[in-house]
XYZ file of C-alpha atoms in Angstrom:
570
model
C 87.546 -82.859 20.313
C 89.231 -79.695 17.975
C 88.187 -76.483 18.078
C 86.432 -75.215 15.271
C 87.422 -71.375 14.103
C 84.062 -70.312 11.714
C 83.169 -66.642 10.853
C 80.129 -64.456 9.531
C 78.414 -64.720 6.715
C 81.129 -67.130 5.452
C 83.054 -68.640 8.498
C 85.954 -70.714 8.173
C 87.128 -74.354 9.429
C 90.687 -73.117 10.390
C 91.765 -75.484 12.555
C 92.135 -79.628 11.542
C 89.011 -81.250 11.278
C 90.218 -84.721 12.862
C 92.862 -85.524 15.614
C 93.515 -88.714 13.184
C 94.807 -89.652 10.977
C 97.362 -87.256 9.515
C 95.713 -85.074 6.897
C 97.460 -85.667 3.136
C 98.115 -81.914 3.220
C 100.290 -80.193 5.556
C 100.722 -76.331 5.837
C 103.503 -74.456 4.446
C 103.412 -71.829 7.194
C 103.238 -73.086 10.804
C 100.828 -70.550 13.110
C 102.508 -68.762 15.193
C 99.408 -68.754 17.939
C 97.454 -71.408 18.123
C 94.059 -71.022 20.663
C 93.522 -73.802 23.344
C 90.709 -76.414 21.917
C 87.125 -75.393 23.056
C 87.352 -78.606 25.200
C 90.427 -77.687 27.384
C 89.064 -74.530 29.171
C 86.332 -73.072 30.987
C 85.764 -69.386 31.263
C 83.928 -67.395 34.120
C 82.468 -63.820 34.678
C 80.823 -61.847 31.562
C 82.054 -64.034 28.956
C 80.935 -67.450 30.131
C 77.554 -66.032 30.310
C 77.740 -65.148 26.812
C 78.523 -68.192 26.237
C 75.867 -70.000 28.166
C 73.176 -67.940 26.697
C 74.339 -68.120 23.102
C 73.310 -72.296 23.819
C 70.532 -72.381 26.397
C 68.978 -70.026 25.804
C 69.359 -70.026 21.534
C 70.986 -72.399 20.166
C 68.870 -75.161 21.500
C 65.769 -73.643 21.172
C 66.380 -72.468 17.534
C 63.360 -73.162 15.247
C 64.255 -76.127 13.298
C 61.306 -76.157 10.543
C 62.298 -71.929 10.119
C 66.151 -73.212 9.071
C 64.766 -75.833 6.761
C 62.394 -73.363 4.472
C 63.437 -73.557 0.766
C 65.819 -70.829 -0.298
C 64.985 -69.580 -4.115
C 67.933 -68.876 -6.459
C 68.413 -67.302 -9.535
C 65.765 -64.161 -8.480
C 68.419 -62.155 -6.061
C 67.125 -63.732 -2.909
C 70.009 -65.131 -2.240
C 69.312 -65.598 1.763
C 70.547 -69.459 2.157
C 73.226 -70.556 4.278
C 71.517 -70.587 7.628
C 71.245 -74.183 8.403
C 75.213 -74.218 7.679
C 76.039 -71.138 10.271
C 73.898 -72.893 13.013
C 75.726 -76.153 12.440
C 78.761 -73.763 12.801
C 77.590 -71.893 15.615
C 76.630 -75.127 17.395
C 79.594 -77.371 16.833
C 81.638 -74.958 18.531
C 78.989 -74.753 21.534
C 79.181 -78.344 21.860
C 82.814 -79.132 21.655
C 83.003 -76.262 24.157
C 80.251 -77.704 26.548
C 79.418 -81.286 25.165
C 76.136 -80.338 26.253
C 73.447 -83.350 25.261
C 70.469 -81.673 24.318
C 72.213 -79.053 21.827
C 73.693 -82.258 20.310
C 70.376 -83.646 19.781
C 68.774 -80.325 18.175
C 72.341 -80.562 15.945
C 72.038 -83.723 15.166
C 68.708 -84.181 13.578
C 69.126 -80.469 11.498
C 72.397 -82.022 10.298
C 70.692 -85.755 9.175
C 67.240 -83.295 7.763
C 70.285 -81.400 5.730
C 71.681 -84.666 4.544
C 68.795 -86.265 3.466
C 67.838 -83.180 1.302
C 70.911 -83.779 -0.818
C 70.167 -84.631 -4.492
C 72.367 -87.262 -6.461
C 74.584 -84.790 -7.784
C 75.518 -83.538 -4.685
C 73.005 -79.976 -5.086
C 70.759 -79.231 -1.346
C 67.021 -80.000 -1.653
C 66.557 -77.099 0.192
C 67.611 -74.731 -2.807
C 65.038 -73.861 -5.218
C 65.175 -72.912 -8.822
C 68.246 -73.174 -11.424
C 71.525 -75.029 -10.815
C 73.104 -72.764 -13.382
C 76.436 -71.245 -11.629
C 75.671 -67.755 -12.015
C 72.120 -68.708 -10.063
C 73.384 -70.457 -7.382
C 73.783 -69.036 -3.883
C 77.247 -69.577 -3.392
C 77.845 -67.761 -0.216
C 74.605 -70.049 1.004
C 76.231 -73.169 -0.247
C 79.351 -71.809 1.326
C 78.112 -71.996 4.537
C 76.347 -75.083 4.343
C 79.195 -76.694 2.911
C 81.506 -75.302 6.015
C 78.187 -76.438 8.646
C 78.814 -80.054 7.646
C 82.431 -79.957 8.100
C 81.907 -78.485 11.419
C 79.595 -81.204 12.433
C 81.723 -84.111 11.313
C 84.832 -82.547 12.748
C 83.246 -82.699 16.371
C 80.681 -85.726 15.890
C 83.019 -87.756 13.692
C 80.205 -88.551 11.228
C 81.639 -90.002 8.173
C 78.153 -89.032 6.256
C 78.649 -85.323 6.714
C 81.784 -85.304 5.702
C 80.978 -87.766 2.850
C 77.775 -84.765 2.114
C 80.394 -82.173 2.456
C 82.789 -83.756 -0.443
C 79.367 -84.266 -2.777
C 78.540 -80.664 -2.585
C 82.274 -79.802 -2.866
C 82.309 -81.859 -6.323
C 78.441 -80.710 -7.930
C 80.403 -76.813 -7.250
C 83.978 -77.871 -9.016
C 82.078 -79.266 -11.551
C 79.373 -76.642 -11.932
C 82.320 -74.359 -11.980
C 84.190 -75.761 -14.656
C 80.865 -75.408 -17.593
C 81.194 -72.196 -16.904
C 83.639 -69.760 -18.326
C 83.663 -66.557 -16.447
C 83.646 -68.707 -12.596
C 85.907 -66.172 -11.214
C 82.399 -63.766 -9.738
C 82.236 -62.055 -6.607
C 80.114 -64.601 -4.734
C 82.591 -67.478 -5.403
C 85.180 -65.965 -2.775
C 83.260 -67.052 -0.662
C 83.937 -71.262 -1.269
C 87.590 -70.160 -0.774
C 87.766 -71.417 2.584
C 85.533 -74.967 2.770
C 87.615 -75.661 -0.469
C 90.568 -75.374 0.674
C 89.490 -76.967 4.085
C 88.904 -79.990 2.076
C 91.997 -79.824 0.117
C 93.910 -80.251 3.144
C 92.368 -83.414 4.220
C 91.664 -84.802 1.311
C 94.515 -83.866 -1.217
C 91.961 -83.518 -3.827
C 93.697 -80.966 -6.249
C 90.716 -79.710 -7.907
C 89.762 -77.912 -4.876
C 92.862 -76.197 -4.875
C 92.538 -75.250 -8.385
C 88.873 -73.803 -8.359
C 90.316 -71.500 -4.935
C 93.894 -70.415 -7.046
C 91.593 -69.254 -9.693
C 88.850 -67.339 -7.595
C 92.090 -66.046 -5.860
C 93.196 -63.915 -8.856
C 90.062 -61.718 -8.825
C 91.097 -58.724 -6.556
C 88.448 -57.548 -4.420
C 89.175 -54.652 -2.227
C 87.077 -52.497 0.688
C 86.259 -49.418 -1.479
C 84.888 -52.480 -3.847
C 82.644 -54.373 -1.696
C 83.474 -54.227 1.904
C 82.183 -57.483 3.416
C 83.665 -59.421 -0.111
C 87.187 -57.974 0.715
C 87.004 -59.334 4.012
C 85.823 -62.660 2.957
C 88.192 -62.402 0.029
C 91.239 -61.377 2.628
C 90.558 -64.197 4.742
C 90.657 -66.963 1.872
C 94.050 -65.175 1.252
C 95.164 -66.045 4.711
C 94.501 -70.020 3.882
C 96.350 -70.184 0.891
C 99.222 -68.248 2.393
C 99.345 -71.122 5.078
C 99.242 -73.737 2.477
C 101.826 -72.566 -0.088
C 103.780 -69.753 1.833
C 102.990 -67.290 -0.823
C 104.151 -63.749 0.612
C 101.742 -61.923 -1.720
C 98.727 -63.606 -0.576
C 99.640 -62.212 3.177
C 100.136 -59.383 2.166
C 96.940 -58.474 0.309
C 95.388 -60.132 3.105
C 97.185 -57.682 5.486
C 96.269 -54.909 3.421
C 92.529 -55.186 2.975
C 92.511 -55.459 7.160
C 94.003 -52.170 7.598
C 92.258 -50.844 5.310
C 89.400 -51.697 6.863
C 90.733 -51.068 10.339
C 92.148 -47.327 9.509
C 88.783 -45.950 7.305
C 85.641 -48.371 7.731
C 85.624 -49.380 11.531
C 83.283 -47.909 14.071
C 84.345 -46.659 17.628
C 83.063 -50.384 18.748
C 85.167 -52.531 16.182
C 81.978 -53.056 13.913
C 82.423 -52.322 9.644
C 80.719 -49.038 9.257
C 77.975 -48.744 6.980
C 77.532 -45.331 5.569
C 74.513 -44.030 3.403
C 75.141 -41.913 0.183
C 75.655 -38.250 1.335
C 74.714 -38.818 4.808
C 76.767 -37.050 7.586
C 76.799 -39.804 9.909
C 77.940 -43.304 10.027
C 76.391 -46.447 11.950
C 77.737 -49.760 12.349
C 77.148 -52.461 9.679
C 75.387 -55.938 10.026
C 76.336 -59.055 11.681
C 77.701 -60.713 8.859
C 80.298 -57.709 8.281
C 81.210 -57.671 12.059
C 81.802 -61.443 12.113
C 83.475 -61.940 8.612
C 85.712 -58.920 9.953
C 86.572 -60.805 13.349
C 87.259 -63.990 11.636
C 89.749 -61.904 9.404
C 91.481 -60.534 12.279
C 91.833 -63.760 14.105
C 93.588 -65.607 10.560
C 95.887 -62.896 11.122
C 97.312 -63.033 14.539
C 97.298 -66.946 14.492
C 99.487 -66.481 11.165
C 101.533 -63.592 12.551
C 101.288 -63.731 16.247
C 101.028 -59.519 16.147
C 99.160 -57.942 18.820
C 97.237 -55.314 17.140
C 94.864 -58.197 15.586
C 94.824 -59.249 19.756
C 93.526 -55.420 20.440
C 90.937 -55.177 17.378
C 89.817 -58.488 18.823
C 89.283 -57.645 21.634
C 87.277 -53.968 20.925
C 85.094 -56.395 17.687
C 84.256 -58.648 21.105
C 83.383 -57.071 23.918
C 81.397 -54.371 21.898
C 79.967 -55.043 18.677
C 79.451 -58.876 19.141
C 78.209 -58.815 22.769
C 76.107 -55.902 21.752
C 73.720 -58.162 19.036
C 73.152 -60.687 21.632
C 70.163 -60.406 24.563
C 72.390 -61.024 28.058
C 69.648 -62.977 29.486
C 67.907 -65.002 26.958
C 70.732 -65.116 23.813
C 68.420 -64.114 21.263
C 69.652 -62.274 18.641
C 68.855 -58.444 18.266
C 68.578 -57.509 14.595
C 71.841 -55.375 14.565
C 73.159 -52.555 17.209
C 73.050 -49.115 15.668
C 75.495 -46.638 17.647
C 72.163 -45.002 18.800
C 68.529 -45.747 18.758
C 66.867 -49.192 19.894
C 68.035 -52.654 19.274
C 65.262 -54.621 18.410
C 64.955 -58.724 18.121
C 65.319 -60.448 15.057
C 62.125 -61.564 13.481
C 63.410 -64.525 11.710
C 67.079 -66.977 11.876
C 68.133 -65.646 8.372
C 71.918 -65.957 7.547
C 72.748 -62.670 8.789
C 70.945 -63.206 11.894
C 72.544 -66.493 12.105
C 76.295 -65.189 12.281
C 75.739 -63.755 15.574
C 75.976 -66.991 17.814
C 78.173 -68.318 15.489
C 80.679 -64.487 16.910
C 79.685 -65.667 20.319
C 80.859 -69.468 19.927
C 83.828 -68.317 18.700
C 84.850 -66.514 22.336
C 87.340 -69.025 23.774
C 89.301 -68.607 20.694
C 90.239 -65.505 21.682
C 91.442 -65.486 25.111
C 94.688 -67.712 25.563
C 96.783 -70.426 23.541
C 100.037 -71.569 22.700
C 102.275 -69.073 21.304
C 105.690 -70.615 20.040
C 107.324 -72.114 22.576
C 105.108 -70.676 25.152
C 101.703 -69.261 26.104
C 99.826 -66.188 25.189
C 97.098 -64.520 26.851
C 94.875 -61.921 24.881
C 91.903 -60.743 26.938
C 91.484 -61.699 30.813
C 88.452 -63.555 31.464
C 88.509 -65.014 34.419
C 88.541 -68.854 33.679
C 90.916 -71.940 33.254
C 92.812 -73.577 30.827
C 95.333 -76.178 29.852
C 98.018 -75.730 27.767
C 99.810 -78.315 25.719
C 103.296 -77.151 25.156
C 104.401 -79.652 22.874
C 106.820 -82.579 24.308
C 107.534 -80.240 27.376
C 104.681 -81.381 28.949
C 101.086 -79.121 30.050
C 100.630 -76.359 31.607
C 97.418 -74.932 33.671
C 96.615 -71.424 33.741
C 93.844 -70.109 35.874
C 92.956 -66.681 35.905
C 90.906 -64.981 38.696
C 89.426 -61.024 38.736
C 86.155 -59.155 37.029
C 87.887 -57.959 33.908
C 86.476 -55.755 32.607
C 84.807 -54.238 35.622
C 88.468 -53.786 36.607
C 92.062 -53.994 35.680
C 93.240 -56.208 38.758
C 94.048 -59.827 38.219
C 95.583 -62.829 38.904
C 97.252 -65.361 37.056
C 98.274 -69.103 38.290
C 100.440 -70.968 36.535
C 100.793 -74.934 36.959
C 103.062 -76.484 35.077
C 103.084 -80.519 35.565
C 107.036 -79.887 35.921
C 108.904 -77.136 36.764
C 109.672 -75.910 32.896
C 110.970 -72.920 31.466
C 109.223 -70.710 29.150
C 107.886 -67.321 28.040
C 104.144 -66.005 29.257
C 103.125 -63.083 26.593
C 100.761 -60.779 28.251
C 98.969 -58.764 26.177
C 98.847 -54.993 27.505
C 95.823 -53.614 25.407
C 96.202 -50.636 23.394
C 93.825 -48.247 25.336
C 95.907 -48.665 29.263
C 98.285 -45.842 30.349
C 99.911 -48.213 33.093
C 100.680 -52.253 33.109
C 102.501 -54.245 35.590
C 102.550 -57.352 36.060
C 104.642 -58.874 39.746
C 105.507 -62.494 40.112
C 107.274 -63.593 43.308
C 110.190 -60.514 43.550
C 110.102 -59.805 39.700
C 108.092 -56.521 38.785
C 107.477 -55.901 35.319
C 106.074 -52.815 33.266
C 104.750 -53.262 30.099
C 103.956 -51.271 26.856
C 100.483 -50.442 25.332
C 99.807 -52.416 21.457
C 102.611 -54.740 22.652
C 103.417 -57.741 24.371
C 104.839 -57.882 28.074
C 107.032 -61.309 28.035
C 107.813 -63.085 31.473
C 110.613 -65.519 30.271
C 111.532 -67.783 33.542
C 111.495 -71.279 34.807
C 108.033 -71.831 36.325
C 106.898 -73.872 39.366
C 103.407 -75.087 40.624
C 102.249 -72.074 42.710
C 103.711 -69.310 40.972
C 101.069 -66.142 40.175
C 101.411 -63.490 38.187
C 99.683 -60.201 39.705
C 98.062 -58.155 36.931
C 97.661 -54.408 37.644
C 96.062 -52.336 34.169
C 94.218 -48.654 34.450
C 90.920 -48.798 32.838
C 91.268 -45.095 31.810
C 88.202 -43.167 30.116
C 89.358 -42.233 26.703
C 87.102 -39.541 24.858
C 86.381 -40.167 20.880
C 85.466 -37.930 18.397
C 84.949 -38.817 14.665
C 84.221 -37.006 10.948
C 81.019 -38.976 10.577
C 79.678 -37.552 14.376
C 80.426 -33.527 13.703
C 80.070 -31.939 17.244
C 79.832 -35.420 19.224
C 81.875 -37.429 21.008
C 81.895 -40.797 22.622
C 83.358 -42.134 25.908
C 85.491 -45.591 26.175
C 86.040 -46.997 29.712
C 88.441 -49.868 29.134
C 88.066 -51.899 26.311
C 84.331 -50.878 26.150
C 82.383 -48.350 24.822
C 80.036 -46.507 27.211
C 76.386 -45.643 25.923
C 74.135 -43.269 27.904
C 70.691 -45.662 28.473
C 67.291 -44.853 28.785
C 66.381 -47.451 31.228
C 69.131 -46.304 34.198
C 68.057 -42.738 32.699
C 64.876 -42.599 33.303
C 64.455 -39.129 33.860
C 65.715 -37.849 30.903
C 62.724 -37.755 28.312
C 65.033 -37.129 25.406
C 68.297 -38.494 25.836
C 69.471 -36.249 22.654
C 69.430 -33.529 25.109
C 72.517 -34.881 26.892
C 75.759 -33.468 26.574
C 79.180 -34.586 28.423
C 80.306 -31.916 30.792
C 84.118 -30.308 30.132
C 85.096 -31.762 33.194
C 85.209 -35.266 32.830
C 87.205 -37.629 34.922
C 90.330 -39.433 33.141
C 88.714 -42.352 35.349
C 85.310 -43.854 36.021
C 84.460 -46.636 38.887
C 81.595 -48.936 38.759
C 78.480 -47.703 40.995
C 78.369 -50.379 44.117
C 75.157 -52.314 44.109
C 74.432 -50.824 47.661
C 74.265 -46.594 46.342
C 70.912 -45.496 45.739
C 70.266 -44.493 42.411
C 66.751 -44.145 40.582
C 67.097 -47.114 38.350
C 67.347 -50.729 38.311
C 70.449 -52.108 39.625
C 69.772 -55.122 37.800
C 72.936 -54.358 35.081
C 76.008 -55.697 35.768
C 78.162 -52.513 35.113
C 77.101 -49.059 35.665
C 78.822 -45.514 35.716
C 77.975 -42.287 36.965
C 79.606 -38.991 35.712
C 78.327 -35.592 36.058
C 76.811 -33.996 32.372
C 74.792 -32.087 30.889
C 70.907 -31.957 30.299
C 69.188 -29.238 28.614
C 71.903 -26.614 28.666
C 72.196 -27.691 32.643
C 74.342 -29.701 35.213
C 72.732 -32.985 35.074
C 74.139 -36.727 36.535
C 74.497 -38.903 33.375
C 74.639 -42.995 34.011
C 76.587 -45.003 31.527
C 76.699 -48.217 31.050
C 78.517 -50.412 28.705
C 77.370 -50.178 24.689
C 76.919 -54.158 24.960
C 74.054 -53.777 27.471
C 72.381 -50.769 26.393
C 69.267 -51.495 24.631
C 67.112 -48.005 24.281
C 70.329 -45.183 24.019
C 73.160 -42.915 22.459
C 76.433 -43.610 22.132
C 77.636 -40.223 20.846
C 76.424 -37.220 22.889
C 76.781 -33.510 22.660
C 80.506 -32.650 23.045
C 80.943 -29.581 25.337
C 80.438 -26.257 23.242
C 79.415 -27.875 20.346
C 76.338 -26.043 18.342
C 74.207 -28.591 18.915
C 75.012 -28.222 22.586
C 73.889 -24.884 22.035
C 70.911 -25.772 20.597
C 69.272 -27.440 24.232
C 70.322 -24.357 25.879
């Protein structure tokens, strides 16, 4: 089975939907990383249990009849799409696990989907005009990208056959209507153009060239551009059109450089408020998906780093650890709270989470590529020059200490990228007598022959890196790694107002995790806790951190040292 690459609110069949036959259309641009399939790894530690949540403990238990509820068009409640993102969300679960039951749950959504189809290819479950300005096209979007996802891992010819209907009642509902180049068509960009490349069907091409011309940019519509940006990205693959990179390119760092919280989520900020919060689900995943296009396209590793920060932050953060339900959003302060209903938005959380192994190693040219370091294993194809397993072993992120085996099934030659985040002061990596330093925002490239046995030792600082930011006057927030620290209430629990904190001016340039054996007044239960001396009430006070992903009840952005409203608790 293939991997399946989707995103947000509109999320994306990137990679081929069929090992065979050849599709009619092949890409202009070759990627320059390409992930290992869902199927040929494992992953340990933090992230598998992500993972495992995201389908025990949601995914199979979602409410089926809740995902099947008519969605009205034509009235602004445009809310559809959510039986397409769980299709999404659980095709990539199952090609990762091939886990039974979740096939069974996807299975009969996918056949109830089908069956709702109408003869011209419209969904039953869609209420009210067919008109094209009163369709939900993002909905339809989604749907239409859910039933590629399920045939690409099931191999069901109906859903794909469902897929094209839908595909044609759009093209056609497209072309009685003059002005078809709105907003909300961006987002068919990408399931057209998935079908155009394995069906050679030209219209589909044409109806995505023309939605292509409408420029939509961040200051515009923020979660558009993104969706807009990444459509960009496919049609730069398919035709090697330098201008569609490039606008691509340019709505990410936009994004990146002046609407991106501390915690790699699109920031949402109210008219003439002073502070900013991060924005919904949908953003956070349509912005991920957007950064991924980009480093599989370009192979740069500052997409790698915002990756990373999007992941083990923002995306981790909407999910409950233990049971995988989904939290309605997670604010940079206050309480996350679980989501009432499986609405779209909702919906593109496990759909973030499924998307993990994409993220974490693959074939980059010639050779191999590691982004984050899970602990896990993989196997990598390398082409004709045979495969290659990679096992990594540590508790990244906890620490910064890792290894790395490599088993090749011959001794072969050929460059490991390491990627040395962004945030470390110090990388080295030692294999056999070779010792290695690398650079921060940059690969670290061990070019040798390798042999079965060979291990790469991994040595990063996890430094504590203080933030301060325009839309926090007078605060500042603390990064430990690749996460971001949040001061909780439940490892807190003597601090009755935790907007009474305030970091100390001594803090360390380092922080160690608190050993499960140290007495301290809370719950030991979390997985990752820190202690640093701060400030409580204008006095001395222990503070305990713990990462912004776990945090339920808390602050992210405390008091900076001498700040008025320091003052203030004094």
């Amino acid at each position: 089975m293939l991997v399946r690459l989707t995103s947000c609110l509109l999320v994306a069949a990137a990679l081929p939907l069929f090992a065979d036959p050849p599709r009619p259309v092949v890409d202009a641009v070759p990627d320059v990383f390409t992930p290992v399939p869902f199927d040929l790894q494992r992953l340990a530690g933090l992230l598998a249990g992500r993972l495992r949540a995201n389908t025990e403990g949601y995914l199979e238990r979602i409410d089926e009849n809740a995902l099947l509820q008519p969605h009205p068009t034509g009235d602004g409640n445009r809310m559809g799409g959510s039986i397409g993102l769980f299709l999404q969300a659980a095709a990539n679960s199952y090609d990762y696990t091939d886990d039974v039951q979740l096939k069974g749950v996807m299975d009969r959504v996918a056949s109830k989907l089908i069956a709702s189809q109408e003869q011209d290819g419209y969904l039953g479950i869609y209420t009210g005009s067919k008109e094209w300005s009163d369709l939900d096209l993002p909905g339809l979007a989604n749907d239409l990208l859910g039933l590629l996802s399920y045939s690409s891992v099931t191999g069901d010819d109906e859903a794909f056959a469902a897929a094209r209907r839908l595909a044609d009642f759009l093209v056609a509902s497209a072309a009685s209507r003059k002005d078809q180049k709105t907003v909300a068509a961006i987002s068919l960009l990408r399931p057209l153009l998935d079908l155009y490349r394995h069906t050679g069907d030209r219209r589909y091409l044409q109806l995505s060239e023309s939605m292509a011309t409408l420029k939509v940019l961040p200051a515009d519509d923020l979660q558009e551009a993104l969706f807009y940006g990444g459509g960009l990205a496919e049609l730069y693959r398919l035709n090697g059109n330098e201008s569609y990179l490039k606008q691509a390119a340019a709505n990410w760092h936009e994004v990146r450089d002046s609407h991106l919280s501390i915690t790699g989520a699109p920031l949402f900020r109210s008219a003439g408020a002073a502070s900013e919060t991060a924005g919904s689900i949908c953003q956070t995943v349509a912005w991920m998906q957007l950064t991924f296009d980009l480093l599989r396209i370009t192979g740069q590793p500052q997409y790698a780093d915002e990756l990373e920060r999007t992941l083990y932050n923002q995306i981790l953060a909407a999910q409950d650890p233990t049971t995988g339900k989904v939290f309605e959003g997670a604010p940079l302060e206050g309480t996350k709270r679980p989501a009432a209903s499986c609405n779209a938005c909702n919906l593109a959380e496990p759909v973030g989470i499924s998307q993990i192994p994409q993220a974490v190693w693959g074939r980059f040219g010639s050779g191999i590529a590691i982004l984050t370091y899970s602990p896990g294993r993989a196997i990598v194809r390398l082409r004709k020059r045979g495969t290659v397993q990679v096992i990594s072993e540590g508790d990244y992120p906890e620490t910064g200490n890792l290894s790395i085996h490599v088993e090749p099934s011959h001794d072969v030659r050929f460059p490991m990228r390491l990627r040395v985040p962004r945030w470390t002061k110090r990388f080295t990596a030692d294999v056999g007598e070779t010792h290695v330093m690398g650079t921060p925002g940059e690969f670290l490239v061990v070019d040798r022959e390798w042999k079965k046995g060979d291990t790469i030792k991994l040595t990063m600082d996890m430094p504590a890196v203080k933030h301060v930011s325009a839309g926090w006057p007078g605060q500042m927030a603390l990064q430990r790694g690749p996460q971001i620290l949040a001061l909780g209430k439940k490892v807190n629990p003597q601090l009755d107002d935790l907007s009474g904190a305030a970091w100390s001016t001594s803090l360390p340039e380092s922080l160690t995790a608190i050993g499960s054996d140290r007495k301290m007044p809370f719950d030991m239960a979390v997985e990752q806790a820190y202690a640093v001396i701060g400030q409580y009430q204008g006095r001395p006070h222990p503070l305990i951190l713990v990462p912004f992903a776990d945090a339920v009840t808390y602050r992210t952005w405390l008091n900076a040292p001498g700040s008025v409203l320091s003052a203030l608790h004094q």
